[in-house]
JSON list of C-alpha atoms and ligand atoms in Angstrom, two decimals:
[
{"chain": "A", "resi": 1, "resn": "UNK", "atom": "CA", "xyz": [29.48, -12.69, 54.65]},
{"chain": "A", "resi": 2, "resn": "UNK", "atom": "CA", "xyz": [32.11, -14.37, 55.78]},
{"chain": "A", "resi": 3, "resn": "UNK", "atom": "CA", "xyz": [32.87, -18.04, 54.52]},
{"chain": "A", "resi": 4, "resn": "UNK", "atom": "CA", "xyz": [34.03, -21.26, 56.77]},
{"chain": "A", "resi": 5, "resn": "UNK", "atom": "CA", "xyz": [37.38, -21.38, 56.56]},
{"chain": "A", "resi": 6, "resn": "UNK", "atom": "CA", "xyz": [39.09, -22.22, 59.90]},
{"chain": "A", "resi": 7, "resn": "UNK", "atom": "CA", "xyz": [41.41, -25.44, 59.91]},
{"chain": "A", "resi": 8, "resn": "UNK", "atom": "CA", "xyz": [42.29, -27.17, 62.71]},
{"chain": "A", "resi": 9, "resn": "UNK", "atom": "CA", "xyz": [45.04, -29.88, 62.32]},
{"chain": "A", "resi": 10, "resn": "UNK", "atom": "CA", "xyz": [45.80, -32.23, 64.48]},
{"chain": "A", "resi": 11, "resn": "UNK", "atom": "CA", "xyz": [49.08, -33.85, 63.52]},
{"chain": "A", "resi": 12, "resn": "UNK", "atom": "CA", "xyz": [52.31, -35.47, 65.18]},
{"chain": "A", "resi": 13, "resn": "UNK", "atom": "CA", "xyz": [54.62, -35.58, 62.73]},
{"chain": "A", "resi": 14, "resn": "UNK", "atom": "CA", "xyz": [55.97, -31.95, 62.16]},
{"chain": "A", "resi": 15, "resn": "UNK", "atom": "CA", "xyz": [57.33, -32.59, 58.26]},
{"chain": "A", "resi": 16, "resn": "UNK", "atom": "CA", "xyz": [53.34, -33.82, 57.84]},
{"chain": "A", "resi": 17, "resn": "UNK", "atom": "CA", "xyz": [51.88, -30.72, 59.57]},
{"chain": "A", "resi": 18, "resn": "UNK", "atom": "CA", "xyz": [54.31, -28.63, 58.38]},
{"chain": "A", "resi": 19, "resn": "UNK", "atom": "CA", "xyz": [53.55, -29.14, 54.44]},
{"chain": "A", "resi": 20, "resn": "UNK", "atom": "CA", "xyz": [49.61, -29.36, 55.19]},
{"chain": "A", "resi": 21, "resn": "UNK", "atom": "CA", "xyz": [49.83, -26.50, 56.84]},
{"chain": "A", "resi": 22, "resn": "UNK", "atom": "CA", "xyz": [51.76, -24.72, 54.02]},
{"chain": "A", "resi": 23, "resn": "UNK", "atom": "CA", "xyz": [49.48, -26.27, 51.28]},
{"chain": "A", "resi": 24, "resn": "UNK", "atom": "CA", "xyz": [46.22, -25.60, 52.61]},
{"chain": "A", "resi": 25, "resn": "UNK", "atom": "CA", "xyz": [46.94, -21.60, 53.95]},
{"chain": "A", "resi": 26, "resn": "UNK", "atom": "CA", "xyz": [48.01, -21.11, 50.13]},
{"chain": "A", "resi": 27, "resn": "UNK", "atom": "CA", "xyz": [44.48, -23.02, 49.41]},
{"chain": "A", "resi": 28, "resn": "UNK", "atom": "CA", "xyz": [42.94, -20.03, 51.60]},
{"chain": "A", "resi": 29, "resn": "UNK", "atom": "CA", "xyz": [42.41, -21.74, 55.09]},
{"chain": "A", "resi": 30, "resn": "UNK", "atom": "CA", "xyz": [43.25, -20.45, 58.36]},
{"chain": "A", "resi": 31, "resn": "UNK", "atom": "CA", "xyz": [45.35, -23.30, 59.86]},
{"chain": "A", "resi": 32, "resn": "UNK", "atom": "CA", "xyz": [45.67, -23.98, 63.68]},
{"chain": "A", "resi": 33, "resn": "UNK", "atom": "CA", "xyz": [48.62, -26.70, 64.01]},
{"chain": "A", "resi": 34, "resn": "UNK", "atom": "CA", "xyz": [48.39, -28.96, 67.44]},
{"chain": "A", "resi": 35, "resn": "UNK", "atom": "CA", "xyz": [50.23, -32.28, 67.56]},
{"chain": "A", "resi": 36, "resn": "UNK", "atom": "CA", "xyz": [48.23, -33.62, 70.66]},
{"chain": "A", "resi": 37, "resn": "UNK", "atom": "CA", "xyz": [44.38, -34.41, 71.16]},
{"chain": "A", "resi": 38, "resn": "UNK", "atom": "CA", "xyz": [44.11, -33.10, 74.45]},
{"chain": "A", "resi": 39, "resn": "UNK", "atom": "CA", "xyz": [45.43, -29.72, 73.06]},
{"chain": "A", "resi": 40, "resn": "UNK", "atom": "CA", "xyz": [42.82, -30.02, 70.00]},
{"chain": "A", "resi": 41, "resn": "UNK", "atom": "CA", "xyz": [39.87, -30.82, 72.23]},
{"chain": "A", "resi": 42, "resn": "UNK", "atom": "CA", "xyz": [40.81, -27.81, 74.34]},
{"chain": "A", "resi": 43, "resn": "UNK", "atom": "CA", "xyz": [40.88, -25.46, 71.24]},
{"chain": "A", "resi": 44, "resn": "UNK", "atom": "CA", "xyz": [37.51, -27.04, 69.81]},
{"chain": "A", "resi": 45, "resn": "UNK", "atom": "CA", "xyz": [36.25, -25.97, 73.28]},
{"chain": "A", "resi": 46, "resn": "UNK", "atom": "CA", "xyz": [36.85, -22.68, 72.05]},
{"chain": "A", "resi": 47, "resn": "UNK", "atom": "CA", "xyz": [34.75, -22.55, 69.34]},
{"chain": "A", "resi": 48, "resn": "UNK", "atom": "CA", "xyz": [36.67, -20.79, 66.50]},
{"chain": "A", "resi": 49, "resn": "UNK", "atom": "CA", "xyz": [36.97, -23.80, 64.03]},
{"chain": "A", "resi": 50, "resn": "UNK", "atom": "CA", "xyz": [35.15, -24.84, 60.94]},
{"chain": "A", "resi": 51, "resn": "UNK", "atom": "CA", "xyz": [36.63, -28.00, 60.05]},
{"chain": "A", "resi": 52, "resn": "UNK", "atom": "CA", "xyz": [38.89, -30.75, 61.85]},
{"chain": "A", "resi": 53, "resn": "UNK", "atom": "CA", "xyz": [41.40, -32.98, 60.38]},
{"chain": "A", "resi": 54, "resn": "UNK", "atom": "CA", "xyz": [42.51, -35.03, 62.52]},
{"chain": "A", "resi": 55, "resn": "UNK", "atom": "CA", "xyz": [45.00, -38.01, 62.39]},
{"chain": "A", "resi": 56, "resn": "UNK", "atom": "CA", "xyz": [43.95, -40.96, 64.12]},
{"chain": "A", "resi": 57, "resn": "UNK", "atom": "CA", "xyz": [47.82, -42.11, 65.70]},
{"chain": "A", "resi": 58, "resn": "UNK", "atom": "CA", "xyz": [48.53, -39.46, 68.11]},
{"chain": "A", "resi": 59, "resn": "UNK", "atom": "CA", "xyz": [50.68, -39.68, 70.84]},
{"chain": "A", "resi": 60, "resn": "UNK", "atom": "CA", "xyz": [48.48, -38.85, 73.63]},
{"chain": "A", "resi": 61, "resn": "UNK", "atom": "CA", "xyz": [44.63, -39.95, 73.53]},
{"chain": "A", "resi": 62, "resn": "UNK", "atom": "CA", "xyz": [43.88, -41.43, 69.89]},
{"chain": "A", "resi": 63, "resn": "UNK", "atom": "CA", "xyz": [42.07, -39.82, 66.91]},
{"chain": "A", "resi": 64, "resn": "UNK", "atom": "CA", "xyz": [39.03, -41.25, 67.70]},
{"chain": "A", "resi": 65, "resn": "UNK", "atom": "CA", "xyz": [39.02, -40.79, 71.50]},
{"chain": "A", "resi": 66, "resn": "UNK", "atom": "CA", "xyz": [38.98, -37.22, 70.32]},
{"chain": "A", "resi": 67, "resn": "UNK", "atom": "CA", "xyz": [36.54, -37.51, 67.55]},
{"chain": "A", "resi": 68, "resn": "UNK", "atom": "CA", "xyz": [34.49, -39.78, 70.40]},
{"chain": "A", "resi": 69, "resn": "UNK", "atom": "CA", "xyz": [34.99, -36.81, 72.55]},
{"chain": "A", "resi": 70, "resn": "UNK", "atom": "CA", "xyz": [34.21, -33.74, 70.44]},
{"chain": "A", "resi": 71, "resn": "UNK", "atom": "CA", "xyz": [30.57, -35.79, 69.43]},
{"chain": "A", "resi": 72, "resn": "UNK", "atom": "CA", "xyz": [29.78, -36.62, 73.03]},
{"chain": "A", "resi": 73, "resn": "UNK", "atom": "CA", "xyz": [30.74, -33.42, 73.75]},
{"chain": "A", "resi": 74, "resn": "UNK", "atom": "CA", "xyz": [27.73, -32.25, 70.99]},
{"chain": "A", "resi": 75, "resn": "UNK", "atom": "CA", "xyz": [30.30, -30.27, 68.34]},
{"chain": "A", "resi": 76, "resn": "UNK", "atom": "CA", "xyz": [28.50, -30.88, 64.86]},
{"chain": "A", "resi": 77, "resn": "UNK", "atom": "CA", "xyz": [31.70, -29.71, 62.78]},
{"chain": "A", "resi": 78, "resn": "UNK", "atom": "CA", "xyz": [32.71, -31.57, 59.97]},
{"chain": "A", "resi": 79, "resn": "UNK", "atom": "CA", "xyz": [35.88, -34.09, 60.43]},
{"chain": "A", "resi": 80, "resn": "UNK", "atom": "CA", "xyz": [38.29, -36.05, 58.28]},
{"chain": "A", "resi": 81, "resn": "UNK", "atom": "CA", "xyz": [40.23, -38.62, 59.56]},
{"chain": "A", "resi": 82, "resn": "UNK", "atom": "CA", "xyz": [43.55, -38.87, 58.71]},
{"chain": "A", "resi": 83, "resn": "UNK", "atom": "CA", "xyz": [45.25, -42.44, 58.45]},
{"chain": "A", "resi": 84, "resn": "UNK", "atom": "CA", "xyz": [47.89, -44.55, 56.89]},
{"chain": "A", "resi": 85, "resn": "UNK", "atom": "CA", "xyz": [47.97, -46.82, 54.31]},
{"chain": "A", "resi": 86, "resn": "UNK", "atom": "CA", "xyz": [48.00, -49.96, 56.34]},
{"chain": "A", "resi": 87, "resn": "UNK", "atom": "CA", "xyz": [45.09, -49.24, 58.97]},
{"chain": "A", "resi": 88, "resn": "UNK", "atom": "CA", "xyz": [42.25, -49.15, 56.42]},
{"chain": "A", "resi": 89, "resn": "UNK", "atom": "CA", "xyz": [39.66, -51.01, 59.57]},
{"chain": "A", "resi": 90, "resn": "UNK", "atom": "CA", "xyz": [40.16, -47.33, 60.65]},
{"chain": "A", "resi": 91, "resn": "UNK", "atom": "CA", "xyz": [38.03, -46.03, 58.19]},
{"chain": "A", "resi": 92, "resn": "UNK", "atom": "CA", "xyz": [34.98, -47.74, 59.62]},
{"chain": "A", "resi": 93, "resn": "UNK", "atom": "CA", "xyz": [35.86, -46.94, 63.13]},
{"chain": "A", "resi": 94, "resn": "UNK", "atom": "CA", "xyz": [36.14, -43.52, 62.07]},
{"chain": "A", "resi": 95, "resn": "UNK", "atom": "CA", "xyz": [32.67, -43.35, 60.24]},
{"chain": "A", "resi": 96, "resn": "UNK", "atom": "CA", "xyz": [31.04, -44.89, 62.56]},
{"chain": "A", "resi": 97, "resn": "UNK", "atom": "CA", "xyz": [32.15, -42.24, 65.22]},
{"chain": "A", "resi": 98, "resn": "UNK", "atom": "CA", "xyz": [31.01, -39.48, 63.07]},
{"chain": "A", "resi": 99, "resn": "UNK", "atom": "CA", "xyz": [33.80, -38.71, 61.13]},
{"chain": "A", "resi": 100, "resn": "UNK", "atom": "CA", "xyz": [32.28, -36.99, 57.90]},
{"chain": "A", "resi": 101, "resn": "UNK", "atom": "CA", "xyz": [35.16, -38.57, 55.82]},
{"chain": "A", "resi": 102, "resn": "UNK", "atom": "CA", "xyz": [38.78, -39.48, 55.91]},
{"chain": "A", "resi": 103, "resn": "UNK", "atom": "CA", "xyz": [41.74, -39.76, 53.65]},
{"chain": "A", "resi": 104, "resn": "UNK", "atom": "CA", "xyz": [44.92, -41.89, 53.70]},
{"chain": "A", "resi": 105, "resn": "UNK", "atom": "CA", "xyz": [48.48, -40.62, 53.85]},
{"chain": "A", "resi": 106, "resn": "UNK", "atom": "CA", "xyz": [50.52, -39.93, 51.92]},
{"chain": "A", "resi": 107, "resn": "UNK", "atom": "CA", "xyz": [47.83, -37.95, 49.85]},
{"chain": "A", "resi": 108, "resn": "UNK", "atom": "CA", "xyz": [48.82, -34.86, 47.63]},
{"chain": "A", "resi": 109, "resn": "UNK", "atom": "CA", "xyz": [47.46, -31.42, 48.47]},
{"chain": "A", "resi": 110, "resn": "UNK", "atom": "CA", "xyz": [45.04, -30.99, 45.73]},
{"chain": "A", "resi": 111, "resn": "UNK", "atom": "CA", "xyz": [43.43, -33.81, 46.77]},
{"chain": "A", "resi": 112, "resn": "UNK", "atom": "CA", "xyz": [43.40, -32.81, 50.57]},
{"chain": "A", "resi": 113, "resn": "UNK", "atom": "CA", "xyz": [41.69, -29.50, 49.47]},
{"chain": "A", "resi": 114, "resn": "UNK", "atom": "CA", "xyz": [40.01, -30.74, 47.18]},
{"chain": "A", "resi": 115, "resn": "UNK", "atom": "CA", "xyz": [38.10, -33.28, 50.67]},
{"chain": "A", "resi": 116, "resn": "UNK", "atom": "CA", "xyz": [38.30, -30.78, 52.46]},
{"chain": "A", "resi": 117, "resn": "UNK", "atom": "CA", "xyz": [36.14, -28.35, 50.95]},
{"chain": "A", "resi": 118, "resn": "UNK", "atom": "CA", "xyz": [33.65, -30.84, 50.05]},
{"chain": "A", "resi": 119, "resn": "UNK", "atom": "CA", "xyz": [33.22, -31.40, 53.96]},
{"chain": "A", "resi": 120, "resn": "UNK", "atom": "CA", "xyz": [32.61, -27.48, 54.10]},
{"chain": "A", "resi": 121, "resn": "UNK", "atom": "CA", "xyz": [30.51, -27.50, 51.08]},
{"chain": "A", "resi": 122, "resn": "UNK", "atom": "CA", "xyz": [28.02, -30.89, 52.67]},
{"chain": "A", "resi": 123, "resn": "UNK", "atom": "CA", "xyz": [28.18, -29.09, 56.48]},
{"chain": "A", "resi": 124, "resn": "UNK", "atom": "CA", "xyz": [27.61, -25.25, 55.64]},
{"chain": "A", "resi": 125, "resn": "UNK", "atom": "CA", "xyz": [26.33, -24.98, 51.91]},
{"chain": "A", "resi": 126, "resn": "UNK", "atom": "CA", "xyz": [26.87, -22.31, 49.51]},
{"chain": "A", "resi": 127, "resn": "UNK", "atom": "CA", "xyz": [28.39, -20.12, 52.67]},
{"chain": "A", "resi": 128, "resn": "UNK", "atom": "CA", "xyz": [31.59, -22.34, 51.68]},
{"chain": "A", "resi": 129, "resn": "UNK", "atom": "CA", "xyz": [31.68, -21.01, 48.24]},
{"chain": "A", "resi": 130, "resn": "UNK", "atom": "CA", "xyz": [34.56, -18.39, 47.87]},
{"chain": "A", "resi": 131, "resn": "UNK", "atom": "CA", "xyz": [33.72, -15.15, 47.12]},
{"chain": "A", "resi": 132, "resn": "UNK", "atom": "CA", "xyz": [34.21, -14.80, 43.11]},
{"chain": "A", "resi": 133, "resn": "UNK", "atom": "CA", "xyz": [33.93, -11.12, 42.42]},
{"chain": "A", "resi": 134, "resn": "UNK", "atom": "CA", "xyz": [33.54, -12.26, 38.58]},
{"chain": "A", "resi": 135, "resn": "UNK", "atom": "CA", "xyz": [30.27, -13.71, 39.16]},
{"chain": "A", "resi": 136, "resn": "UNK", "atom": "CA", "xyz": [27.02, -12.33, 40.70]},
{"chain": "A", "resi": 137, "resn": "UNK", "atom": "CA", "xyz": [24.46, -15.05, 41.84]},
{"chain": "A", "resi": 138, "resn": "UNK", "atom": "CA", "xyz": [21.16, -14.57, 42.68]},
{"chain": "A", "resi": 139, "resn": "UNK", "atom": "CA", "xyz": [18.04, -16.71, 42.92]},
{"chain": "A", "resi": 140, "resn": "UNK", "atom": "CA", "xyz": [17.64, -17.95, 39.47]},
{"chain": "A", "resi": 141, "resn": "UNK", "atom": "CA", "xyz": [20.16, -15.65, 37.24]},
{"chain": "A", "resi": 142, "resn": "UNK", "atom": "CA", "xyz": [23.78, -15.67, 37.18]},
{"chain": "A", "resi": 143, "resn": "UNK", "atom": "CA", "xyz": [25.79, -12.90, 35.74]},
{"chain": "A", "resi": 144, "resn": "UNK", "atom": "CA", "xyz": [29.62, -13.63, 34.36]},
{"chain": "A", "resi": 145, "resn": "UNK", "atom": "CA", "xyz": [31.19, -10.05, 34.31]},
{"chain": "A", "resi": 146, "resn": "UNK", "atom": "CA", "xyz": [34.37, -11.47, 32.74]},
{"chain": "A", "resi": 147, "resn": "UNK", "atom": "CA", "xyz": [32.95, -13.29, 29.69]},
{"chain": "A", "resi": 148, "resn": "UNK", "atom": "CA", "xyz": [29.57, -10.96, 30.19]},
{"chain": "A", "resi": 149, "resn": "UNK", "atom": "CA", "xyz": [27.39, -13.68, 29.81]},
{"chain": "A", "resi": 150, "resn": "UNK", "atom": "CA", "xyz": [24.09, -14.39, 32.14]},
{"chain": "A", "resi": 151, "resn": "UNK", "atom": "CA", "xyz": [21.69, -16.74, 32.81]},
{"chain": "A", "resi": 152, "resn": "UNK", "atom": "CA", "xyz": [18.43, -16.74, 34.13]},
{"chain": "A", "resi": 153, "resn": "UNK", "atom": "CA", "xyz": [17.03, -20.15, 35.10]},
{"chain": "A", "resi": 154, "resn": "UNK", "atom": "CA", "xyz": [19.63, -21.50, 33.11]},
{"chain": "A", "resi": 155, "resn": "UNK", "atom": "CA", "xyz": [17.94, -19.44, 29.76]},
{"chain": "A", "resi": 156, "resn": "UNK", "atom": "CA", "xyz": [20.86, -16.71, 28.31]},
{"chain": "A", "resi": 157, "resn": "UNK", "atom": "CA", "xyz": [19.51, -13.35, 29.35]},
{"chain": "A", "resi": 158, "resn": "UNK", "atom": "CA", "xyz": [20.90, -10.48, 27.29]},
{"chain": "A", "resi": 159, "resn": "UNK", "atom": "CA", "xyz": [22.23, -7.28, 29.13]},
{"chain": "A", "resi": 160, "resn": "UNK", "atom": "CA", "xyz": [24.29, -4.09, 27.85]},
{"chain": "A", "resi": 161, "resn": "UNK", "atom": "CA", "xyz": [27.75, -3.06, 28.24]},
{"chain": "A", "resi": 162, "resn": "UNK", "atom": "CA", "xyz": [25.90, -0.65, 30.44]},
{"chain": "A", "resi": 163, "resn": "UNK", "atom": "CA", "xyz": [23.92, -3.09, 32.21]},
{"chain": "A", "resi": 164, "resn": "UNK", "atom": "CA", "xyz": [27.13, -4.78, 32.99]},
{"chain": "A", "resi": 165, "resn": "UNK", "atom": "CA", "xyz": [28.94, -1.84, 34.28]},
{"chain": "A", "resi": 166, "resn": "UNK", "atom": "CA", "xyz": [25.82, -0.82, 36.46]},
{"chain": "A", "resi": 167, "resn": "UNK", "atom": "CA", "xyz": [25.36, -4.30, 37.69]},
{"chain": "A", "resi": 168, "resn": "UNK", "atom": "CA", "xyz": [28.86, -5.01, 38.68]},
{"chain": "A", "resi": 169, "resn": "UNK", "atom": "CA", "xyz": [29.18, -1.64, 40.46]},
{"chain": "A", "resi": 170, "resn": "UNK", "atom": "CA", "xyz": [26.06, -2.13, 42.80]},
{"chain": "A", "resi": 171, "resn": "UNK", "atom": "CA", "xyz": [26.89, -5.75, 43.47]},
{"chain": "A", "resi": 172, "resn": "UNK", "atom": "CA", "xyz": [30.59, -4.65, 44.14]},
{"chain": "A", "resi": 173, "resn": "UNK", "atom": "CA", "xyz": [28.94, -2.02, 47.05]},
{"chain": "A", "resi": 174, "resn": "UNK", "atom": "CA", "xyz": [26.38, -4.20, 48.50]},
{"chain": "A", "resi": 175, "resn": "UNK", "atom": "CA", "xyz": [24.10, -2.63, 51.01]},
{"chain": "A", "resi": 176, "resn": "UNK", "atom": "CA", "xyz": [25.49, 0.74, 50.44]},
{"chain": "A", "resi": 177, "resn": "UNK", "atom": "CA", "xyz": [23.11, 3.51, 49.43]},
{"chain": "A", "resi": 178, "resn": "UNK", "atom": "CA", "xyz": [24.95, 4.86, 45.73]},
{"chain": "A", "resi": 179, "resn": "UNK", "atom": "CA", "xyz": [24.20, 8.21, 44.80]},
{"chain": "A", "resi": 180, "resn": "UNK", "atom": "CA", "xyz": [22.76, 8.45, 41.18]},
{"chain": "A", "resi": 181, "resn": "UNK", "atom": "CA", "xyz": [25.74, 11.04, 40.60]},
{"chain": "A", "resi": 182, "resn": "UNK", "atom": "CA", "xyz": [28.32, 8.37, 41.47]},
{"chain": "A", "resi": 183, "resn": "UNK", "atom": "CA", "xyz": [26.52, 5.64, 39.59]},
{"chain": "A", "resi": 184, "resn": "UNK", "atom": "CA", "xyz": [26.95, 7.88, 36.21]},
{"chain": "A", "resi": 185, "resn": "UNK", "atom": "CA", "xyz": [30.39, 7.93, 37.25]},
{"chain": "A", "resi": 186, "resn": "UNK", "atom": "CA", "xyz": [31.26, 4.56, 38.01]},
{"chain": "A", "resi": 187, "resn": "UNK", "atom": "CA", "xyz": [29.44, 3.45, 34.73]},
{"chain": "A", "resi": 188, "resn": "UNK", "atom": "CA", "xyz": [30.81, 6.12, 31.91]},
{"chain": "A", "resi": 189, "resn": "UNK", "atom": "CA", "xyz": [33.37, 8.05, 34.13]},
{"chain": "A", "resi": 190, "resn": "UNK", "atom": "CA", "xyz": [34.42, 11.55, 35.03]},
{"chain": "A", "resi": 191, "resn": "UNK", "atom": "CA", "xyz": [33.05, 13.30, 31.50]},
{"chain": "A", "resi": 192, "resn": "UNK", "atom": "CA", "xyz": [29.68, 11.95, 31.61]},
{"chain": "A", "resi": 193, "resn": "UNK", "atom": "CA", "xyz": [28.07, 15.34, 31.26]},
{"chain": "A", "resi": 194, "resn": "UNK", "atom": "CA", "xyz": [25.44, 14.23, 28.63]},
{"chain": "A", "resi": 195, "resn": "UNK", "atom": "CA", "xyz": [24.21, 11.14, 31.27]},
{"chain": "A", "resi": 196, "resn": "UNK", "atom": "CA", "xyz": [21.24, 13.03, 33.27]},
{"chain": "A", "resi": 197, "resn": "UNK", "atom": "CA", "xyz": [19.96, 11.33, 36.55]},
{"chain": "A", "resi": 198, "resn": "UNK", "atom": "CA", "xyz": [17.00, 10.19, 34.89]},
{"chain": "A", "resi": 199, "resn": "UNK", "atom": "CA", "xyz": [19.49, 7.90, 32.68]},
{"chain": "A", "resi": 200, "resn": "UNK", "atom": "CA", "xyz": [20.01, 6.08, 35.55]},
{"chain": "A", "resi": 201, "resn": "UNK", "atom": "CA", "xyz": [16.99, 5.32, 36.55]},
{"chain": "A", "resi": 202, "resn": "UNK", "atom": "CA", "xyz": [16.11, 4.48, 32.77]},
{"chain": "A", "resi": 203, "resn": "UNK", "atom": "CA", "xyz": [18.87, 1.74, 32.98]},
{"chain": "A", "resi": 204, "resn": "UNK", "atom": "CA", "xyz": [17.79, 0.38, 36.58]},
{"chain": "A", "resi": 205, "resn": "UNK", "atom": "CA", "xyz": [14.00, -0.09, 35.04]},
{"chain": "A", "resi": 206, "resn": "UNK", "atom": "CA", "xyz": [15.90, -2.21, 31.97]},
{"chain": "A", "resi": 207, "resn": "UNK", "atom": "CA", "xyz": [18.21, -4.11, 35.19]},
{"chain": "A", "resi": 208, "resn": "UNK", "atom": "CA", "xyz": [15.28, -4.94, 37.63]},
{"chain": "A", "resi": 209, "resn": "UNK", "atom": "CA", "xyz": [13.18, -6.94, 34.20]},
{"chain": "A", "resi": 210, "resn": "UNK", "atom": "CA", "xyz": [15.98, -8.64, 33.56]},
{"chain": "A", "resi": 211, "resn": "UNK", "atom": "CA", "xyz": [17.21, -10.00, 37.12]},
{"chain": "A", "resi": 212, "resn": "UNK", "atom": "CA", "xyz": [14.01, -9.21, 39.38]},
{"chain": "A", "resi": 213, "resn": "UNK", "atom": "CA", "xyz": [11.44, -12.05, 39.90]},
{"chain": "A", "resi": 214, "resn": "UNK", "atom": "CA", "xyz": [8.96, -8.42, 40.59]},
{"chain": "A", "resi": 215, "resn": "UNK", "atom": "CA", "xyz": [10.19, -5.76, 38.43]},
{"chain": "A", "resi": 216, "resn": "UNK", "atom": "CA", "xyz": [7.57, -3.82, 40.01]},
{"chain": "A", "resi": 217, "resn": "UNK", "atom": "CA", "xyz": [8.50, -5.05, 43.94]},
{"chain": "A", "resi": 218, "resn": "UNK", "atom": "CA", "xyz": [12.46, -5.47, 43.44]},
{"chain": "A", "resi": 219, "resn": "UNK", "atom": "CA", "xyz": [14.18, -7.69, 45.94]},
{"chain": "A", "resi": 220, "resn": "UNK", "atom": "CA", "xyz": [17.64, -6.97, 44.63]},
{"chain": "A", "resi": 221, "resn": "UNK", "atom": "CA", "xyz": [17.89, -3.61, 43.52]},
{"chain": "A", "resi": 222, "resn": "UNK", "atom": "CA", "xyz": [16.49, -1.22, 45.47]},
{"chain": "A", "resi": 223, "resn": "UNK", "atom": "CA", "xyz": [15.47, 2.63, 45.75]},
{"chain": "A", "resi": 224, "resn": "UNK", "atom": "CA", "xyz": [17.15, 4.74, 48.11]},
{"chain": "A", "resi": 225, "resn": "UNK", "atom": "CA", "xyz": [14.83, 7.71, 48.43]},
{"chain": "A", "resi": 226, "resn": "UNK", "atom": "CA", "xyz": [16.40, 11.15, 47.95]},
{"chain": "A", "resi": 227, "resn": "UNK", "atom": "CA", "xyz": [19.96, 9.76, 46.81]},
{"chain": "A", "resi": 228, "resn": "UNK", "atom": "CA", "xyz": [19.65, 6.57, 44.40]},
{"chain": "A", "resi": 229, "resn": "UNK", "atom": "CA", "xyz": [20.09, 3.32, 44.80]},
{"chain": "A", "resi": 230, "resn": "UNK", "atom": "CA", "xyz": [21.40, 0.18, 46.64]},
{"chain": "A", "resi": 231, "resn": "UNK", "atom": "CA", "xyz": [21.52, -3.39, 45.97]},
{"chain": "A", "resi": 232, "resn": "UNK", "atom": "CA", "xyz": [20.77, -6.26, 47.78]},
{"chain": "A", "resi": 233, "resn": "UNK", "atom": "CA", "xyz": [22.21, -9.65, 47.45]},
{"chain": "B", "resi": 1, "resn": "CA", "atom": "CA1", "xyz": [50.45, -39.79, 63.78]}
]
């Protein structure tokens, strides 16, 4: 799963671009720099972007030519419009067109990430959460495998260390059949002579109570007949 994160700025001044562009890849985002709206409306064309910002004084055809443009033109993305201080009747223009917010220079990075993920979070949902491989969510439970705490419908749920270890492995391999021999590996290492097969599937019984809606018809953790298991997020 892959999660929106393709930037495209629009932006004439080079210092401006150059420090957004520098703030926001370290932020995570894929930044396309353009400095014209006839060059931006002919990469939006394209397809390959997830989020516009987009300053409204260009030097070609305005910010909201483009913005007019890109909606007329039936492109959903979200935009912010980028504008200074003293051209606040902008902001209205700008809503009005379908911008989905816009921010006033000079604004500090945090606070440009900060927008801009909130525009990724209202157009795409939880697809624009980062991946954080310290927490597993599912329906109703969350798992912390840093502080090993979990949840389920907001209620603590109490798992093992080897719960844990399990858990974490199989959500760290998702999709991928696991092999009961390299699940008793993964969980107590190399020298785990004493752990038998059936251990595993002990442990997997106590897992799919705890985190299953259907212990009995798992969603999440599932049987791979003739070599172990697989999860499922
Ligand atoms: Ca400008």
């Amino acid at each position: 799963m892959t999660h929106p994160n393709r930037l495209l700025l629009v932006e004439d001044e080079p210092a401006i671009a150059r420090s957004v562009e520098y703030g926001l890849t370290k932020e995570g985002f894929v930044v396309t720099w353009v400095d014209t709206g006839k060059r931006a409306l002919e990469i939006l064309r394209e397809g390959a972007v997830d989020v516009l910002l987009l300053d409204v004084r260009l030097p070609d055809i305005n910010g909201f030519d483009v913005l007019r443009q890109l909606r007329a033109e039936g492109r959903r993305l979200p935009v912010i419009m980028v504008t200074a201080r003293d051209e606040e009747t902008d902001k209205v223009v700008g809503l009005e067109l379908g911008a989905d917010d816009y921010i006033v220079k000079p604004f500090s990075m945090r606070e440009l990430a900060s927008r801009v993920r909130a525009a990724l979070r209202r157009a795409y949902g939880e697809l624009s959460q980062p991946p954080n491989e310290d927490e597993l969510r599912l329906t109703d439970v969350t798992v912390n495998f840093s502080r090993l705490t979990a949840l389920r419908s907001g209620e603590p749920l109490w798992l093992t260390q080897t719960e844990y270890k399990l858990l974490r492995h199989l959500s760290q391999n998702p999709r991928i059949p696991l092999a009961r021999e390299s699940l008793i590996t993964a969980v107590w290492g190399h020298n785990a002579e004493i752990e038998a097969d059936r251990t595993i599937d002990v442990h997997i019984r106590h897992l799919r109570e705890k985190l299953e809606v259907d212990p009995a018809n798992p969603r999440h953790i599932l049987t791979v007949r003739g070599i172990g298991y697989k999860f499922d997020p």
